[in-house]
Short mmCIF file of C-alpha atoms in Angstrom, two decimals:
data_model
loop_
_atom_site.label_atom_id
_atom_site.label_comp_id
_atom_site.label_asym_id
_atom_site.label_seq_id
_atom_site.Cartn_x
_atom_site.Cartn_y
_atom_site.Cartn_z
CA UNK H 1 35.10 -5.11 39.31
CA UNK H 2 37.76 -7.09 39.16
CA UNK H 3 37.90 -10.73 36.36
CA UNK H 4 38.26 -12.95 39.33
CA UNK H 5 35.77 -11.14 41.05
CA UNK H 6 33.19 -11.22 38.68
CA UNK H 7 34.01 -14.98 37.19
CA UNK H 8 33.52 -15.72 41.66
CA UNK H 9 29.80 -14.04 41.42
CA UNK H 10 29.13 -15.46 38.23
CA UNK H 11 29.79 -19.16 39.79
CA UNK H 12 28.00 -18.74 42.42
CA UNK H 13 24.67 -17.26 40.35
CA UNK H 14 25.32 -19.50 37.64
CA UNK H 15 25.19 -22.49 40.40
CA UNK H 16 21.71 -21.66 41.65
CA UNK H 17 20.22 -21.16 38.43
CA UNK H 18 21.44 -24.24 37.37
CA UNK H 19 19.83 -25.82 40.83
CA UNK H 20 16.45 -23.83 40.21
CA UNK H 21 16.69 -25.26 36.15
CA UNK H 22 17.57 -28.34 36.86
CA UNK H 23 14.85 -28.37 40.13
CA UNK H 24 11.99 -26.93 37.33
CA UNK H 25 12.75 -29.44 34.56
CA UNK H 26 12.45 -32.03 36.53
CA UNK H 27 8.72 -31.06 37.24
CA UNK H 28 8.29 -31.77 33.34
CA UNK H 29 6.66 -34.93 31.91
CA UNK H 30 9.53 -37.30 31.06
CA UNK H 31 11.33 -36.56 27.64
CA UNK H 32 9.06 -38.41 25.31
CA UNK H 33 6.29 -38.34 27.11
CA UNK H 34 4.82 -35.12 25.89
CA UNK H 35 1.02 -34.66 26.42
CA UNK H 36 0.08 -31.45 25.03
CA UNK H 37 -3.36 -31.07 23.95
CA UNK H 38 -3.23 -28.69 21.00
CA UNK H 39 -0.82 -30.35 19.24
CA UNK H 40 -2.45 -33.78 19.45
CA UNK H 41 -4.94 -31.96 17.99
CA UNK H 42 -3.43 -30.29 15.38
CA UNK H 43 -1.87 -33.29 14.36
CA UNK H 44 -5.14 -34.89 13.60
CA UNK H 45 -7.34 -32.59 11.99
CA UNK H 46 -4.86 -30.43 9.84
CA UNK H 47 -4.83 -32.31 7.00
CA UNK H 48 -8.82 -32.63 6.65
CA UNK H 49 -9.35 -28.69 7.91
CA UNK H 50 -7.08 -27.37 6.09
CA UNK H 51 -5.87 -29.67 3.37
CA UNK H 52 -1.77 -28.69 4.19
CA UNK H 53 0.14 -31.33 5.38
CA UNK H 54 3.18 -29.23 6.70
CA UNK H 55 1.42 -28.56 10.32
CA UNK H 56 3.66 -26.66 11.42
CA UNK H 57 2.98 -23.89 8.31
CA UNK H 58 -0.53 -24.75 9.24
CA UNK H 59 -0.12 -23.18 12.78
CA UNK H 60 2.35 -20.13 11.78
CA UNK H 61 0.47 -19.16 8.54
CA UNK H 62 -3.59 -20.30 9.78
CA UNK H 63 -4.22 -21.19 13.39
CA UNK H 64 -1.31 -18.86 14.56
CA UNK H 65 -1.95 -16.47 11.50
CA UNK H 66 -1.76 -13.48 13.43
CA UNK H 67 1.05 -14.05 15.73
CA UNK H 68 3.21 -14.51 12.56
CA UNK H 69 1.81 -10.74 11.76
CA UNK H 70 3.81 -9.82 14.69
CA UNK H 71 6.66 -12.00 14.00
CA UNK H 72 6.96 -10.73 10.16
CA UNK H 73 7.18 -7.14 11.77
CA UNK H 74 9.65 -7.95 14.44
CA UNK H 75 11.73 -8.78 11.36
CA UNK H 76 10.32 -5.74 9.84
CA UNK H 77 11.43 -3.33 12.36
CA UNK H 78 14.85 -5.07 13.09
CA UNK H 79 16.03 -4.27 9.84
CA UNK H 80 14.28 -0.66 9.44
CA UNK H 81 16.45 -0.31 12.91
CA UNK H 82 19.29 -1.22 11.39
CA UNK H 83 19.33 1.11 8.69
CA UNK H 84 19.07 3.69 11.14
CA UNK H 85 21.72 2.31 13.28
CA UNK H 86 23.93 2.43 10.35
CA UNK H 87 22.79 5.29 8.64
CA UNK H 88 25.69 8.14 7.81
CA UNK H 89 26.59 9.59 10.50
CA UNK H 90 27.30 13.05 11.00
CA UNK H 91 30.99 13.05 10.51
CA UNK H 92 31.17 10.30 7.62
CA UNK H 93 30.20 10.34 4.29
CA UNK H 94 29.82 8.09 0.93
CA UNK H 95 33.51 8.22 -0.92
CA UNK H 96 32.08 9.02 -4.03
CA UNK H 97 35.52 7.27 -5.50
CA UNK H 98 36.02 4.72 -3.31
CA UNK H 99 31.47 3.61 -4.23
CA UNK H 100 33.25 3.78 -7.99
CA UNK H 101 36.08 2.04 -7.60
CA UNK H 102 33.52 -0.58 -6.24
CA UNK H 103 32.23 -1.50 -9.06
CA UNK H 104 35.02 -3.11 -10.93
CA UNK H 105 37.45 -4.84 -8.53
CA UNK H 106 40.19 -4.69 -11.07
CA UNK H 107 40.05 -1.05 -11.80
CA UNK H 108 39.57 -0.09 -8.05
CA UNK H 109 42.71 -2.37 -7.25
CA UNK H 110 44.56 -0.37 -9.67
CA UNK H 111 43.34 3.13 -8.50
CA UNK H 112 43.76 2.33 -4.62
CA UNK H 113 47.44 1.12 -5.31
CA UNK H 114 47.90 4.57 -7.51
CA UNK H 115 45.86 6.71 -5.42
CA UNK H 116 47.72 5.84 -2.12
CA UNK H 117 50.90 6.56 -3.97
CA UNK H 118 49.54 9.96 -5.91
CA UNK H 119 47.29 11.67 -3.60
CA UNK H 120 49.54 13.10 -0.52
CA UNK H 121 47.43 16.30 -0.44
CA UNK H 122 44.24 14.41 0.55
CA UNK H 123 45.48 12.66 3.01
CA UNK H 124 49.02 13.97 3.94
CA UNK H 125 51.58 12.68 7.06
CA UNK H 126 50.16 10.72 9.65
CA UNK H 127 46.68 10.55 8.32
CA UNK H 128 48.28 9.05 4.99
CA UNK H 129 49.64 6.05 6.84
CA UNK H 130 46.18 5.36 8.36
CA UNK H 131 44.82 5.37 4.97
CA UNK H 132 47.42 2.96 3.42
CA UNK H 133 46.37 1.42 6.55
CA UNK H 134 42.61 1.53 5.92
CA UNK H 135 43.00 0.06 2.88
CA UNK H 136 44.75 -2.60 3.72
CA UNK H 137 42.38 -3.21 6.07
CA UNK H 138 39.87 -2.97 3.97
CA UNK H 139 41.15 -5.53 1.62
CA UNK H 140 42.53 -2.37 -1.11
CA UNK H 141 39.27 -1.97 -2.47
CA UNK H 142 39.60 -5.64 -3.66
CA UNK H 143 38.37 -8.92 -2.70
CA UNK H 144 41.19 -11.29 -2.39
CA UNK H 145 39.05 -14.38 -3.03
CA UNK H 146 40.14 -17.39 -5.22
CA UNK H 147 38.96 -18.25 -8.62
CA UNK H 148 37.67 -21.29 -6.81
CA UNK H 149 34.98 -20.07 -4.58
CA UNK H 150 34.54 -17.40 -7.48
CA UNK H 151 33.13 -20.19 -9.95
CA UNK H 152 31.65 -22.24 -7.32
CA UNK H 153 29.70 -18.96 -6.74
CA UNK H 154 28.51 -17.81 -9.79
CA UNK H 155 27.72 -21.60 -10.47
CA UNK H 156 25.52 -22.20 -7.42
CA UNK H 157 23.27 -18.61 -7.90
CA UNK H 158 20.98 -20.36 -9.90
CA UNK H 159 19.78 -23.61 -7.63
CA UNK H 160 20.14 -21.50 -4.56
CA UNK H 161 17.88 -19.46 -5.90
CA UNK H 162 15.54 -22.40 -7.38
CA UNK H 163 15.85 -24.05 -4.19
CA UNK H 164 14.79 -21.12 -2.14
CA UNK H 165 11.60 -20.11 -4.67
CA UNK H 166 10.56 -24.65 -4.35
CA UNK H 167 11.10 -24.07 0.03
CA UNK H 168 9.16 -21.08 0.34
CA UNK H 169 6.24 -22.35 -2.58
CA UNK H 170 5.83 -25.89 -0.55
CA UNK H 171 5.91 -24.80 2.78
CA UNK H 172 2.37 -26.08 3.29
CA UNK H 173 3.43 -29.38 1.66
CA UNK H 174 6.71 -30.41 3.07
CA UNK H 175 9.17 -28.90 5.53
CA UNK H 176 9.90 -25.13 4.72
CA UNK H 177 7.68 -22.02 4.01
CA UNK H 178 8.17 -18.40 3.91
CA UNK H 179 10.45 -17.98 6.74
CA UNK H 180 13.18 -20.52 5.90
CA UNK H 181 12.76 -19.91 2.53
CA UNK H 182 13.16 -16.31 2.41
CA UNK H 183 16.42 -16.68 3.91
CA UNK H 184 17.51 -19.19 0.77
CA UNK H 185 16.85 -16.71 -1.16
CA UNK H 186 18.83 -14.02 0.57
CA UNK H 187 21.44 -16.23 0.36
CA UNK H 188 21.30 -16.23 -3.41
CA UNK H 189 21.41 -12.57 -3.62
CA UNK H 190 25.06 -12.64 -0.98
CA UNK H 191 26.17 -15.49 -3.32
CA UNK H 192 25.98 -12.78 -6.30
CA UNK H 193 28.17 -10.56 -4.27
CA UNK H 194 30.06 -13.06 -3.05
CA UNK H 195 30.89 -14.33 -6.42
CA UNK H 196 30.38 -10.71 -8.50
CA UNK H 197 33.77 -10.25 -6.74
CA UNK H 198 32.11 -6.71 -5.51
CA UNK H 199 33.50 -5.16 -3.16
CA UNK H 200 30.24 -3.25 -2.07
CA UNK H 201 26.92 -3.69 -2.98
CA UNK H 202 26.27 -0.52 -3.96
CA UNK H 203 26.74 -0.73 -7.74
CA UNK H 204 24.46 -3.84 -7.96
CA UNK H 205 21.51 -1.65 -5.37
CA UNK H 206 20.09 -3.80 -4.32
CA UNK H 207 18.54 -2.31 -1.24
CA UNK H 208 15.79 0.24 -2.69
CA UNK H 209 14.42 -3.45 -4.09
CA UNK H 210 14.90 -5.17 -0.81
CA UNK H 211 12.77 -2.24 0.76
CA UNK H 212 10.20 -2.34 -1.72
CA UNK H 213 10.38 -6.55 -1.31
CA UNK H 214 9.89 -5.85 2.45
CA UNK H 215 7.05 -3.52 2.35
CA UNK H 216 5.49 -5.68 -0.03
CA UNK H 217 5.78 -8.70 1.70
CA UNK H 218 4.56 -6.75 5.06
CA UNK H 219 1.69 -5.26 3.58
CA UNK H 220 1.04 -8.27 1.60
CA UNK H 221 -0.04 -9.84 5.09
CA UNK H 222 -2.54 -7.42 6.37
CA UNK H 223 -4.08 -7.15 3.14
CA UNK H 224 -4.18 -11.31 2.97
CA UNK H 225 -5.73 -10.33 6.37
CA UNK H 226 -8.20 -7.73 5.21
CA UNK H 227 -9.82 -9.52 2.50
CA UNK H 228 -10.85 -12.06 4.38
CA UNK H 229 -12.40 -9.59 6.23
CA UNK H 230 -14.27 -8.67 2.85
CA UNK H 231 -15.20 -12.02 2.31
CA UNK H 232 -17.30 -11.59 5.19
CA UNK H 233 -15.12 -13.60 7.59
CA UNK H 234 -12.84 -12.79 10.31
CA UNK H 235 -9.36 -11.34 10.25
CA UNK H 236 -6.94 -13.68 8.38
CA UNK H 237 -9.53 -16.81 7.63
CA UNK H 238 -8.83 -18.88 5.29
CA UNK H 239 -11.27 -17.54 2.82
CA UNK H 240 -9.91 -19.26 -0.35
CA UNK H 241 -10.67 -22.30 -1.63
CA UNK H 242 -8.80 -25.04 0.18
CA UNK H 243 -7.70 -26.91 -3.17
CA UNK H 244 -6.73 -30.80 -2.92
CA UNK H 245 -4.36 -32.21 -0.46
CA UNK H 246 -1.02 -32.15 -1.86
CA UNK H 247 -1.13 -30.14 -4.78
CA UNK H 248 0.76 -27.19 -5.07
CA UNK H 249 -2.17 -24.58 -4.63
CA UNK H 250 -3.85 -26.58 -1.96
CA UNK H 251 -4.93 -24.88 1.91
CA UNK H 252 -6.03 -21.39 0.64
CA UNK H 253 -4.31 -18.66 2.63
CA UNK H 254 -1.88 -20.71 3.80
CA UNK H 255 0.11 -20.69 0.60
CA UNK H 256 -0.27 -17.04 0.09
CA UNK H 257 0.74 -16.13 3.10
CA UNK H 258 3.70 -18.53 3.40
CA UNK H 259 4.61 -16.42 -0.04
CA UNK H 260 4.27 -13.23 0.87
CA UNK H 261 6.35 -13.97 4.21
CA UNK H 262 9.21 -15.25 2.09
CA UNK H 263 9.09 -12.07 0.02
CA UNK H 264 9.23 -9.92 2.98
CA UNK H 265 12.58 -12.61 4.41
CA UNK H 266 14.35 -12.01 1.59
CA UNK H 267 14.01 -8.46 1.78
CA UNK H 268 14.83 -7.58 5.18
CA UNK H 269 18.05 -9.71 5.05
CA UNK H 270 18.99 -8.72 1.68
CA UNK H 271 18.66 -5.45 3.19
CA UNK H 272 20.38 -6.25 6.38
CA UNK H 273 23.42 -7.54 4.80
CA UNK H 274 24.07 -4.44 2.07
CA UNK H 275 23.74 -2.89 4.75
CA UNK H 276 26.78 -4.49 6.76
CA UNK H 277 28.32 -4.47 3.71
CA UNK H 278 27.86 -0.58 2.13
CA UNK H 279 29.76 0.23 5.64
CA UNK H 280 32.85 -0.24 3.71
CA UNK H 281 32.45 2.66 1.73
CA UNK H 282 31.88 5.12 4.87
CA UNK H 283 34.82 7.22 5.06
CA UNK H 284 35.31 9.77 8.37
CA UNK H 285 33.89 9.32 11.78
CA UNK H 286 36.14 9.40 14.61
CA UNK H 287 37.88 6.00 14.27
CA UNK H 288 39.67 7.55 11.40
CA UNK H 289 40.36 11.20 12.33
CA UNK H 290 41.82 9.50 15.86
CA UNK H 291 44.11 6.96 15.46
CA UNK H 292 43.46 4.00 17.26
CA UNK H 293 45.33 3.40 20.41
CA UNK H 294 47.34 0.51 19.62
CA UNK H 295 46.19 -2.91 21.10
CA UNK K 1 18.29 -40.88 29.63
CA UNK K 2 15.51 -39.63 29.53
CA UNK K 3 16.72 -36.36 31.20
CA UNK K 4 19.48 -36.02 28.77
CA UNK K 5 17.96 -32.99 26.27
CA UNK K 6 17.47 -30.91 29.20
CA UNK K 7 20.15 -31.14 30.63
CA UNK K 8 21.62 -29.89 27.39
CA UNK K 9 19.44 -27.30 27.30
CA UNK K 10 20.88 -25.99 30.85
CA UNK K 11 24.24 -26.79 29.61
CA UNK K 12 24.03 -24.31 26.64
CA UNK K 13 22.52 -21.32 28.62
CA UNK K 14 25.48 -21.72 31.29
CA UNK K 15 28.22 -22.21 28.88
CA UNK K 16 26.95 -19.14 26.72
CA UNK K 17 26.27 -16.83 30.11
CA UNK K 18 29.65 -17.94 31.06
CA UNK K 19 30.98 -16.77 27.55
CA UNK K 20 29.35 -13.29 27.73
CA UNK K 21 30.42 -12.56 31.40
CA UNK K 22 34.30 -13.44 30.00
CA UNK K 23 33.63 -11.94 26.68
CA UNK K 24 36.38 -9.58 25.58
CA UNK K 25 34.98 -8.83 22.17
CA UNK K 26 31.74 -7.63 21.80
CA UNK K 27 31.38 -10.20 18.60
CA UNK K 28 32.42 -12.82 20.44
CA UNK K 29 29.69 -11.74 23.11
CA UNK K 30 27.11 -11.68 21.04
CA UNK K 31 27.88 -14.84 19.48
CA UNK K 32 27.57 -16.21 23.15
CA UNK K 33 24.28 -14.82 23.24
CA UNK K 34 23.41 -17.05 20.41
CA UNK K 35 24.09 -19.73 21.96
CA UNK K 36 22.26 -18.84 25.09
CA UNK K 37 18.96 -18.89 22.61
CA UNK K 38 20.24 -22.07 20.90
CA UNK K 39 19.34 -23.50 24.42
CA UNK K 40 15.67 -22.71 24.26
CA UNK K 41 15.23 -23.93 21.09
CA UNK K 42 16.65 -27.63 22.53
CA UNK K 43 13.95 -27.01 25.62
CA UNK K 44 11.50 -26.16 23.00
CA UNK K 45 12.44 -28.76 21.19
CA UNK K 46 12.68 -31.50 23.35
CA UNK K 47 9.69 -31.09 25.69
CA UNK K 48 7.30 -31.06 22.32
CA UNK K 49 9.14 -34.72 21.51
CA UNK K 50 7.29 -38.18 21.65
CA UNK K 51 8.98 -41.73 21.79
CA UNK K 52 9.06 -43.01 18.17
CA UNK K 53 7.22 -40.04 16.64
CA UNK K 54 7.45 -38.85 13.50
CA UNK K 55 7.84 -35.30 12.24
CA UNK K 56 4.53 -34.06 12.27
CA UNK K 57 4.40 -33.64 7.99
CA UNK K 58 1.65 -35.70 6.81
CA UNK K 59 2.82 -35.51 3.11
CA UNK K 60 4.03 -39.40 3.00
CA UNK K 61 2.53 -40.84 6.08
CA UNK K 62 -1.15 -41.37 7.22
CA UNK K 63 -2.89 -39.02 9.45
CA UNK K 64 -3.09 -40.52 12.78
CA UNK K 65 0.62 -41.58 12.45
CA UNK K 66 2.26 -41.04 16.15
CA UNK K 67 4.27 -38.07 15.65
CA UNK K 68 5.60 -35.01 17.64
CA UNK K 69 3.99 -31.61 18.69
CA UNK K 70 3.97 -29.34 16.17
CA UNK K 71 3.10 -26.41 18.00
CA UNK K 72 6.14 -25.80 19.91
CA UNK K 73 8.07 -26.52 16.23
CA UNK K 74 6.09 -23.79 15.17
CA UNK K 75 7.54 -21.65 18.29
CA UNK K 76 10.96 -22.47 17.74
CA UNK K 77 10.36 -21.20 14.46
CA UNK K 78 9.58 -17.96 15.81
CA UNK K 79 12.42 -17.99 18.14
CA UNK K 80 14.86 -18.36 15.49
CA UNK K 81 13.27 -15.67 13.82
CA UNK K 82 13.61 -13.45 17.14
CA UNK K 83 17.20 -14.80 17.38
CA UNK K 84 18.45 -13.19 13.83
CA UNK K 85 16.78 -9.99 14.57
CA UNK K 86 17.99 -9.30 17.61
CA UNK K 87 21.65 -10.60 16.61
CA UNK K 88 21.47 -7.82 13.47
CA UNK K 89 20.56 -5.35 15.68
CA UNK K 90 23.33 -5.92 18.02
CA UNK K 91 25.69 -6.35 15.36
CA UNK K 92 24.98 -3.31 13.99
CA UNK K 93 25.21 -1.48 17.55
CA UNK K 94 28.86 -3.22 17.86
CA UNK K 95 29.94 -2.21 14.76
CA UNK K 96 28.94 2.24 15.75
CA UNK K 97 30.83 1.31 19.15
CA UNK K 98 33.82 0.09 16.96
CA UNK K 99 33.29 3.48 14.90
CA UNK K 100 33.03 5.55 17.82
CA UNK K 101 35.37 4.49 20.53
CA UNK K 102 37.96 2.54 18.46
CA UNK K 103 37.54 -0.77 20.68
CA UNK K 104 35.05 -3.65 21.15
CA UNK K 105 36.70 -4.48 24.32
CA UNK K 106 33.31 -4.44 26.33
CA UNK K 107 36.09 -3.89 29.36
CA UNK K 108 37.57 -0.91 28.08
CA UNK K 109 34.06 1.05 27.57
CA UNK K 110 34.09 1.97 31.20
CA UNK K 111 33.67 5.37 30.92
CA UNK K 112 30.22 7.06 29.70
CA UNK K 113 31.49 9.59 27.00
CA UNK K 114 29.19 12.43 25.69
#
């Protein structure tokens, strides 16, 4: 299919969806005008149900409790799919030197530049230009980031990580909760790596703790779930006491729940992102046996 | 006006569509699918809105305050959610096709190689 054939279909399908879109939304009740019934609702009886004044963590962690199940486990899956996607493949493997060298940017700056220079058996003709090449693409086993963004890191790991523990603890209070929490605090754990000056996050590992975060903050839910079960109610009530209105430990299950969720955020990105990352130190496959066909 | 989010909405899924059918990097398509979602969250977002309302925290303002539905908030929330996943797992897919056929030209992977 040709570009100017394909840009010609996509006009004309891009046209009427636009006309069917534009034909459907105007069916909708005027922007502003909204009249839905469950959140008028919502909006009035949260606060005296439930004692949380976030509604929106009201809905995700009580009245929609167990469609956030679901959504904590799309999350959940995602990243177990991802370290399968990435997994070692058959023709790669872990270089044992170049996970090393990882751990000390100086040191692995020094053996890349020595090794390229000192090691013509390993790699040897063509295949030792693609390595030189490698590296360089690569970055030589070394970050080149400035002492700037390297202090501004190291300084900021601390309130990131404050900031992301406050988000995900007074989700039921004010705007935040597990979800957008547990991505601060990923953040915090990248901002260690960014400012670590590691070239692989290997030597810090964290991911055997981001999987145990992860199943602890997905279990954590059904069991949140199951007790209230065992307190004689249905699955995921809000079985604990509902505290007062604004306090910290105020709407019962809400809170833990928000928690646990932010736990299990954490993890899976924390996860997901060593994982992007630990691809640096996958030697083999074919990109590297063939040489690319120049672009 | 009063038509304006929605329109934005449509704007956004036809600019990012556009961007994946031109896409000649499968990054660069899959941050067009991003923005594709981005669009639902505006329709999300703006058919849940009310005239003068207030975000619908009652931390600092009475109950009974006029303030905007919270329940398709809530579903944005899991959109965005959604969103992340599914961009991680496409990154991730990119990033073998990289490994595996030396190109993330989605043009030049044509041919179905065993």
């Amino acid at each position: 299919m040709s570009r100017r054939f394909r840009l010609s279909l996509f006009a004309v399908g891009a046209a009427v969806l636009a006309a069917g879109l534009l034909h459907g939304l105007a069916g909708l009740p005027a922007f502003g005008h909204y009249h839905g019934v469950y959140g008028t609702v919502l909006d009035r009886v949260t606060v005296s149900e439930r004692h949380a004044t976030d509604v929106i963590t009201a809905i995700n962690f009580d009245y929609r409790g167990l469609d956030t199940m679901g959504e904590e486990f799309i999350l959940f899956a995602a990243s177990i799919g991802l370290v399968v996607l990435l997994r070692e493949q058959r023709d790669e493997h872990v270089d044992a030197e170049r996970a090393s060298e990882a751990g000390d940017p100086e040191q692995a700056s020094d053996a890349a530049r020595s090794g390229d220079a000192a090691d013509p058996e390993r790699t040897g003709g063509e295949a030792g230009s693609d390595a030189r090449v490698e590296a360089e693409r690569g970055g030589g086993h070394r970050l080149r980031t400035s002492p700037a963004l390297l202090a501004t890191g190291r300084w900021l790991v601390g309130p990131v990580l404050v900031l992301g523990v406050y988000i995900v603890t007074h989700g039921q209070l004010t705007p935040g909760g597990g979800f957008q929490g547990g991505v601060v605090l990923a953040a915090a754990v990248i901002l260690v790596f960014v400012a670590g000056g590691r070239v692989a996050m290997a030597p810090i590992r964290p991911t055997g703790a981001a999987e145990a975060l992860e199943a602890v903050g997905a279990g954590g839910y059904v069991a949140i779930g199951i007790a209230g079960l065992i307190a004689g109610m249905r699955f995921l009530s809000n079985f604990l006491p509902l505290g007062t209105v604004g306090s910290l430990l105020s709407s019962g299950t809400i809170t833990s729940l928000s928690t646990i969720v932010g736990i299990e955020v954490a993890g899976a990105l924390t996860l997901i992102v060593s994982e992007f990352v630990d691809q640096r130190l996958l030697v083999g496959g074919r990109s590297a046996t063939e040489p690319r066909s120049p672009k | 006006m009063s038509f304006g989010p929605f329109a934005v909405a449509v704007w956004l899924l036809l600019v990012g569509l556009y961007g994946i059918v031109t896409s000649r990097n499968l990054v660069h398509l899959i941050l067009c699918l991003g923005v594709v979602q981005a669009s639902t969250y505006v329709l999300l977002l703006a058919i849940g809105y009310r005239t003068g309302g207030a975000a619908p925290i009652f931390a600092d303002i009475p109950v009974g305050t006029r303030a905007v539905d919270p329940v398709v908030q809530a579903l944005t929330l899991t959109d965005v959610v959604v969103e992340a996943t599914v961009m991680a797992l496409l990154l991730a897919i990119a990033l073998q096709v990289d490994k595996r056929f030396g190109t993330v030209d989605p043009d030049e992977l044509r041919d179905l190689r065993g």
